[in-house]
């Protein structure tokens, strides 16, 4: 059924308006929606587990050997280790910033209960949701490594100065400052290479922490010990010898660049007691721990989820809306300019076959012009 001229004009106007609206939406969505999505989510709740690498050294000092009445310090070998971190978002958190709290433990799983706990720390830092860098407010975080007699954590205010738990949205192939929790300082995490983990493109970064005297960082009894030389296994018999605990680390990070998600992480830890930084004398801990496969898959899943969101609002929706908008515009314009069927022109005088002035056209002898005379043809018969 053909549309009337008025209805056609109405539909044309509606389609043109709809097309313009869709095109504007296609242009505005990447500008406004993606900016809001390109931020670290506020509902983060991530558990990461790392274990020591098979075939590599995994050494731990038996702390009981230091207090035993006889014998020197004993270092256990081939110790199975598990590092677990539980990360959540706490207040203050809003559209621009968020506070990340990470509780982390390192255990030797060949011993039960508290005897297997090697380190425990609770770290809090308020970061920018886009760059991942700590905010400028002082202090912007705290670190708790000790507890009261009642078991409550004692948090020391600490100014954080580099990246930690994630990289910026849109990570680049460059060097980033990275904060080391143990020495409470920032070191360079340099870009190493672009590679793949389980078919996901990642950027590999690496940072090194030089040997640092931990007694200069935290005034903890375990960071400086005074024991007989024989207990340390060095010359001097019962002569007291004071040794400091030193820490060094090489940290590797594999980052999904679009979202800044750390897909895989590894640390080559070395803690030792010594009188000088350059000569380890008694190993406290030495191991290479890396995210396990379940953690890697979980982090890849988190990265893919956020990549899909960015793709939906940054590319797919604008393309779809833009195409629909153009189609609506074209159809609307076509309907608007397309004319209806042309009416038949009326003849002058109003009556078909009538000449101007009211006379009817006729042929010779008064015959009608449409009724021509019959022509007779003579046929002469031949004898």
mmCIF file of C-alpha atoms in Angstrom, residues 100-304:
data_model
loop_
_atom_site.group_PDB
_atom_site.id
_atom_site.type_symbol
_atom_site.label_atom_id
_atom_site.label_comp_id
_atom_site.label_asym_id
_atom_site.label_seq_id
_atom_site.Cartn_x
_atom_site.Cartn_y
_atom_site.Cartn_z
ATOM 1 C CA UNK A 100 43.996 -1.086 47.208
ATOM 2 C CA UNK A 101 44.627 -3.336 50.189
ATOM 3 C CA UNK A 102 46.799 -6.411 49.726
ATOM 4 C CA UNK A 103 47.403 -9.015 52.388
ATOM 5 C CA UNK A 104 50.361 -11.208 51.521
ATOM 6 C CA UNK A 105 51.933 -14.241 53.161
ATOM 7 C CA UNK A 106 54.894 -16.464 52.348
ATOM 8 C CA UNK A 107 54.775 -19.982 53.785
ATOM 9 C CA UNK A 108 56.802 -23.143 53.710
ATOM 10 C CA UNK A 109 54.179 -25.820 53.268
ATOM 11 C CA UNK A 110 56.273 -28.631 54.726
ATOM 12 C CA UNK A 111 55.499 -27.251 58.194
ATOM 13 C CA UNK A 112 52.131 -26.695 59.846
ATOM 14 C CA UNK A 113 50.564 -23.587 61.403
ATOM 15 C CA UNK A 114 52.668 -20.663 62.511
ATOM 16 C CA UNK A 115 55.874 -22.664 62.203
ATOM 17 C CA UNK A 116 55.469 -22.561 58.444
ATOM 18 C CA UNK A 117 54.760 -18.815 58.187
ATOM 19 C CA UNK A 118 57.832 -16.942 56.992
ATOM 20 C CA UNK A 119 56.469 -13.448 56.273
ATOM 21 C CA UNK A 120 53.136 -11.640 56.519
ATOM 22 C CA UNK A 121 52.366 -8.097 55.466
ATOM 23 C CA UNK A 122 49.327 -5.907 54.844
ATOM 24 C CA UNK A 123 49.850 -3.099 52.356
ATOM 25 C CA UNK A 124 47.447 -0.242 51.578
ATOM 26 C CA UNK A 125 47.880 2.387 48.901
ATOM 27 C CA UNK A 126 45.532 4.896 47.230
ATOM 28 C CA UNK A 127 46.103 5.031 43.480
ATOM 29 C CA UNK A 128 44.829 6.839 40.399
ATOM 30 C CA UNK A 129 42.355 4.568 38.596
ATOM 31 C CA UNK A 130 43.785 5.315 35.135
ATOM 32 C CA UNK A 131 47.546 5.596 35.620
ATOM 33 C CA UNK A 132 47.853 3.152 38.520
ATOM 34 C CA UNK A 133 50.230 5.586 40.240
ATOM 35 C CA UNK A 134 49.815 6.535 43.906
ATOM 36 C CA UNK A 135 48.010 9.805 44.575
ATOM 37 C CA UNK A 136 50.017 12.772 45.819
ATOM 38 C CA UNK A 137 48.285 12.930 49.205
ATOM 39 C CA UNK A 138 50.644 12.299 52.129
ATOM 40 C CA UNK A 139 50.635 9.670 53.383
ATOM 41 C CA UNK A 140 49.036 7.769 50.534
ATOM 42 C CA UNK A 141 49.432 4.350 52.117
ATOM 43 C CA UNK A 142 50.581 2.182 54.992
ATOM 44 C CA UNK A 143 52.430 -1.079 55.612
ATOM 45 C CA UNK A 144 51.841 -3.457 58.514
ATOM 46 C CA UNK A 145 54.436 -6.151 59.239
ATOM 47 C CA UNK A 146 54.075 -6.496 63.009
ATOM 48 C CA UNK A 147 51.191 -7.125 65.383
ATOM 49 C CA UNK A 148 50.305 -6.350 68.970
ATOM 50 C CA UNK A 149 50.048 -9.013 71.680
ATOM 51 C CA UNK A 150 46.339 -9.170 70.878
ATOM 52 C CA UNK A 151 47.122 -9.958 67.253
ATOM 53 C CA UNK A 152 46.142 -6.569 65.847
ATOM 54 C CA UNK A 153 48.186 -5.232 62.936
ATOM 55 C CA UNK A 154 50.422 -2.236 63.498
ATOM 56 C CA UNK A 155 50.325 -0.147 60.315
ATOM 57 C CA UNK A 156 53.087 2.367 59.676
ATOM 58 C CA UNK A 157 52.281 5.293 57.348
ATOM 59 C CA UNK A 158 54.374 4.883 54.207
ATOM 60 C CA UNK A 159 54.488 7.171 51.175
ATOM 61 C CA UNK A 160 54.291 4.964 48.079
ATOM 62 C CA UNK A 161 55.956 6.336 44.956
ATOM 63 C CA UNK A 162 55.535 3.854 42.091
ATOM 64 C CA UNK A 163 53.369 1.224 40.461
ATOM 65 C CA UNK A 164 52.616 -1.983 42.330
ATOM 66 C CA UNK A 165 49.618 -4.154 41.613
ATOM 67 C CA UNK A 166 48.751 -3.050 38.099
ATOM 68 C CA UNK A 167 50.107 -0.957 35.249
ATOM 69 C CA UNK A 168 48.435 1.998 33.484
ATOM 70 C CA UNK A 169 45.488 1.567 31.146
ATOM 71 C CA UNK A 170 47.297 1.513 27.799
ATOM 72 C CA UNK A 171 50.710 0.334 29.020
ATOM 73 C CA UNK A 172 53.584 1.393 26.770
ATOM 74 C CA UNK A 173 56.914 -0.179 25.881
ATOM 75 C CA UNK A 174 58.957 1.949 28.228
ATOM 76 C CA UNK A 175 60.436 2.023 31.722
ATOM 77 C CA UNK A 176 58.071 2.524 34.676
ATOM 78 C CA UNK A 177 58.804 3.253 38.341
ATOM 79 C CA UNK A 178 57.882 0.258 40.512
ATOM 80 C CA UNK A 179 57.575 0.246 44.290
ATOM 81 C CA UNK A 180 59.238 -2.542 46.262
ATOM 82 C CA UNK A 181 57.327 -3.341 49.416
ATOM 83 C CA UNK A 182 60.261 -4.782 51.329
ATOM 84 C CA UNK A 183 62.676 -1.878 51.018
ATOM 85 C CA UNK A 184 59.912 0.750 50.580
ATOM 86 C CA UNK A 185 61.620 2.377 47.625
ATOM 87 C CA UNK A 186 60.962 2.728 43.906
ATOM 88 C CA UNK A 187 63.134 1.148 41.216
ATOM 89 C CA UNK A 188 62.959 1.079 37.424
ATOM 90 C CA UNK A 189 60.909 -1.669 35.793
ATOM 91 C CA UNK A 190 62.363 -1.739 32.278
ATOM 92 C CA UNK A 191 60.566 -3.030 29.202
ATOM 93 C CA UNK A 192 62.203 -6.258 28.019
ATOM 94 C CA UNK A 193 60.093 -7.645 25.181
ATOM 95 C CA UNK A 194 56.663 -8.217 23.714
ATOM 96 C CA UNK A 195 55.623 -11.846 23.952
ATOM 97 C CA UNK A 196 52.591 -14.095 24.426
ATOM 98 C CA UNK A 197 51.220 -16.073 27.346
ATOM 99 C CA UNK A 198 48.486 -18.572 26.488
ATOM 100 C CA UNK A 199 47.788 -16.694 23.219
ATOM 101 C CA UNK A 200 47.487 -13.303 24.931
ATOM 102 C CA UNK A 201 49.860 -10.489 23.973
ATOM 103 C CA UNK A 202 51.808 -9.205 26.977
ATOM 104 C CA UNK A 203 54.682 -6.838 27.702
ATOM 105 C CA UNK A 204 57.510 -8.220 29.810
ATOM 106 C CA UNK A 205 59.079 -5.847 32.354
ATOM 107 C CA UNK A 206 61.940 -6.521 34.745
ATOM 108 C CA UNK A 207 63.292 -4.669 37.773
ATOM 109 C CA UNK A 208 66.212 -5.318 40.087
ATOM 110 C CA UNK A 209 66.559 -4.369 43.749
ATOM 111 C CA UNK A 210 70.170 -4.033 44.892
ATOM 112 C CA UNK A 211 71.277 -5.556 48.185
ATOM 113 C CA UNK A 212 69.628 -3.482 50.920
ATOM 114 C CA UNK A 213 70.132 -3.606 54.688
ATOM 115 C CA UNK A 214 66.627 -4.264 56.044
ATOM 116 C CA UNK A 215 67.564 -3.010 59.503
ATOM 117 C CA UNK A 216 67.767 0.448 57.926
ATOM 118 C CA UNK A 217 64.205 0.030 56.639
ATOM 119 C CA UNK A 218 62.343 -1.517 59.577
ATOM 120 C CA UNK A 219 63.532 -1.701 63.155
ATOM 121 C CA UNK A 220 62.704 -5.365 63.626
ATOM 122 C CA UNK A 221 64.610 -7.733 65.960
ATOM 123 C CA UNK A 222 65.069 -10.261 63.157
ATOM 124 C CA UNK A 223 66.749 -7.708 60.876
ATOM 125 C CA UNK A 224 69.798 -7.435 63.117
ATOM 126 C CA UNK A 225 71.059 -10.328 65.238
ATOM 127 C CA UNK A 226 73.961 -10.581 67.638
ATOM 128 C CA UNK A 227 75.048 -14.203 68.084
ATOM 129 C CA UNK A 228 78.251 -16.097 68.826
ATOM 130 C CA UNK A 229 80.504 -16.519 65.811
ATOM 131 C CA UNK A 230 80.172 -20.304 66.100
ATOM 132 C CA UNK A 231 76.413 -20.015 65.723
ATOM 133 C CA UNK A 232 76.896 -18.088 62.485
ATOM 134 C CA UNK A 233 79.365 -20.722 61.338
ATOM 135 C CA UNK A 234 82.261 -18.245 61.106
ATOM 136 C CA UNK A 235 85.590 -18.012 62.929
ATOM 137 C CA UNK A 236 85.592 -16.570 66.426
ATOM 138 C CA UNK A 237 84.108 -19.233 68.676
ATOM 139 C CA UNK A 238 81.897 -17.603 71.286
ATOM 140 C CA UNK A 239 82.807 -14.065 70.300
ATOM 141 C CA UNK A 240 79.596 -12.136 69.599
ATOM 142 C CA UNK A 241 79.141 -11.197 65.972
ATOM 143 C CA UNK A 242 76.415 -8.809 64.765
ATOM 144 C CA UNK A 243 74.940 -9.485 61.369
ATOM 145 C CA UNK A 244 72.299 -7.581 59.423
ATOM 146 C CA UNK A 245 69.681 -9.125 57.192
ATOM 147 C CA UNK A 246 70.029 -8.041 53.570
ATOM 148 C CA UNK A 247 67.502 -8.312 50.781
ATOM 149 C CA UNK A 248 67.841 -8.386 47.013
ATOM 150 C CA UNK A 249 65.341 -9.282 44.331
ATOM 151 C CA UNK A 250 64.844 -9.543 40.582
ATOM 152 C CA UNK A 251 61.157 -9.103 39.740
ATOM 153 C CA UNK A 252 59.579 -10.039 36.398
ATOM 154 C CA UNK A 253 56.146 -8.787 35.344
ATOM 155 C CA UNK A 254 54.115 -9.756 32.280
ATOM 156 C CA UNK A 255 51.446 -7.119 31.621
ATOM 157 C CA UNK A 256 48.431 -7.097 29.279
ATOM 158 C CA UNK A 257 48.914 -3.604 27.756
ATOM 159 C CA UNK A 258 45.313 -2.517 27.060
ATOM 160 C CA UNK A 259 44.120 -3.000 30.640
ATOM 161 C CA UNK A 260 47.377 -2.911 32.630
ATOM 162 C CA UNK A 261 46.589 -6.299 34.196
ATOM 163 C CA UNK A 262 49.610 -8.184 35.549
ATOM 164 C CA UNK A 263 48.991 -11.572 33.945
ATOM 165 C CA UNK A 264 52.100 -13.229 35.372
ATOM 166 C CA UNK A 265 54.630 -12.280 38.015
ATOM 167 C CA UNK A 266 57.815 -13.776 39.372
ATOM 168 C CA UNK A 267 60.426 -12.907 42.011
ATOM 169 C CA UNK A 268 63.959 -14.182 42.511
ATOM 170 C CA UNK A 269 64.241 -13.544 46.231
ATOM 171 C CA UNK A 270 67.451 -13.607 48.218
ATOM 172 C CA UNK A 271 67.606 -12.676 51.901
ATOM 173 C CA UNK A 272 70.785 -13.326 53.863
ATOM 174 C CA UNK A 273 72.664 -12.381 57.009
ATOM 175 C CA UNK A 274 76.038 -10.759 56.619
ATOM 176 C CA UNK A 275 78.387 -8.173 57.981
ATOM 177 C CA UNK A 276 78.685 -6.579 54.521
ATOM 178 C CA UNK A 277 76.198 -6.303 51.643
ATOM 179 C CA UNK A 278 78.524 -7.786 49.026
ATOM 180 C CA UNK A 279 79.288 -11.061 50.837
ATOM 181 C CA UNK A 280 76.360 -13.258 51.935
ATOM 182 C CA UNK A 281 77.342 -15.363 54.945
ATOM 183 C CA UNK A 282 74.159 -17.139 56.114
ATOM 184 C CA UNK A 283 71.176 -17.608 53.805
ATOM 185 C CA UNK A 284 67.818 -16.638 55.296
ATOM 186 C CA UNK A 285 65.745 -17.260 52.157
ATOM 187 C CA UNK A 286 66.581 -17.934 48.535
ATOM 188 C CA UNK A 287 63.950 -18.984 46.021
ATOM 189 C CA UNK A 288 62.382 -18.202 42.651
ATOM 190 C CA UNK A 289 58.606 -17.966 43.031
ATOM 191 C CA UNK A 290 56.224 -17.501 40.069
ATOM 192 C CA UNK A 291 52.441 -17.289 39.617
ATOM 193 C CA UNK A 292 50.944 -20.753 39.270
ATOM 194 C CA UNK A 293 48.961 -21.724 36.160
ATOM 195 C CA UNK A 294 45.542 -21.228 37.778
ATOM 196 C CA UNK A 295 46.478 -17.682 38.762
ATOM 197 C CA UNK A 296 47.734 -16.928 35.244
ATOM 198 C CA UNK A 297 44.485 -18.189 33.699
ATOM 199 C CA UNK A 298 42.454 -16.172 36.201
ATOM 200 C CA UNK A 299 44.384 -12.992 35.404
ATOM 201 C CA UNK A 300 43.976 -13.603 31.673
ATOM 202 C CA UNK A 301 40.224 -13.963 32.225
ATOM 203 C CA UNK A 302 40.124 -10.624 34.088
ATOM 204 C CA UNK A 303 42.078 -8.936 31.294
ATOM 205 C CA UNK A 304 39.834 -10.379 28.556
#
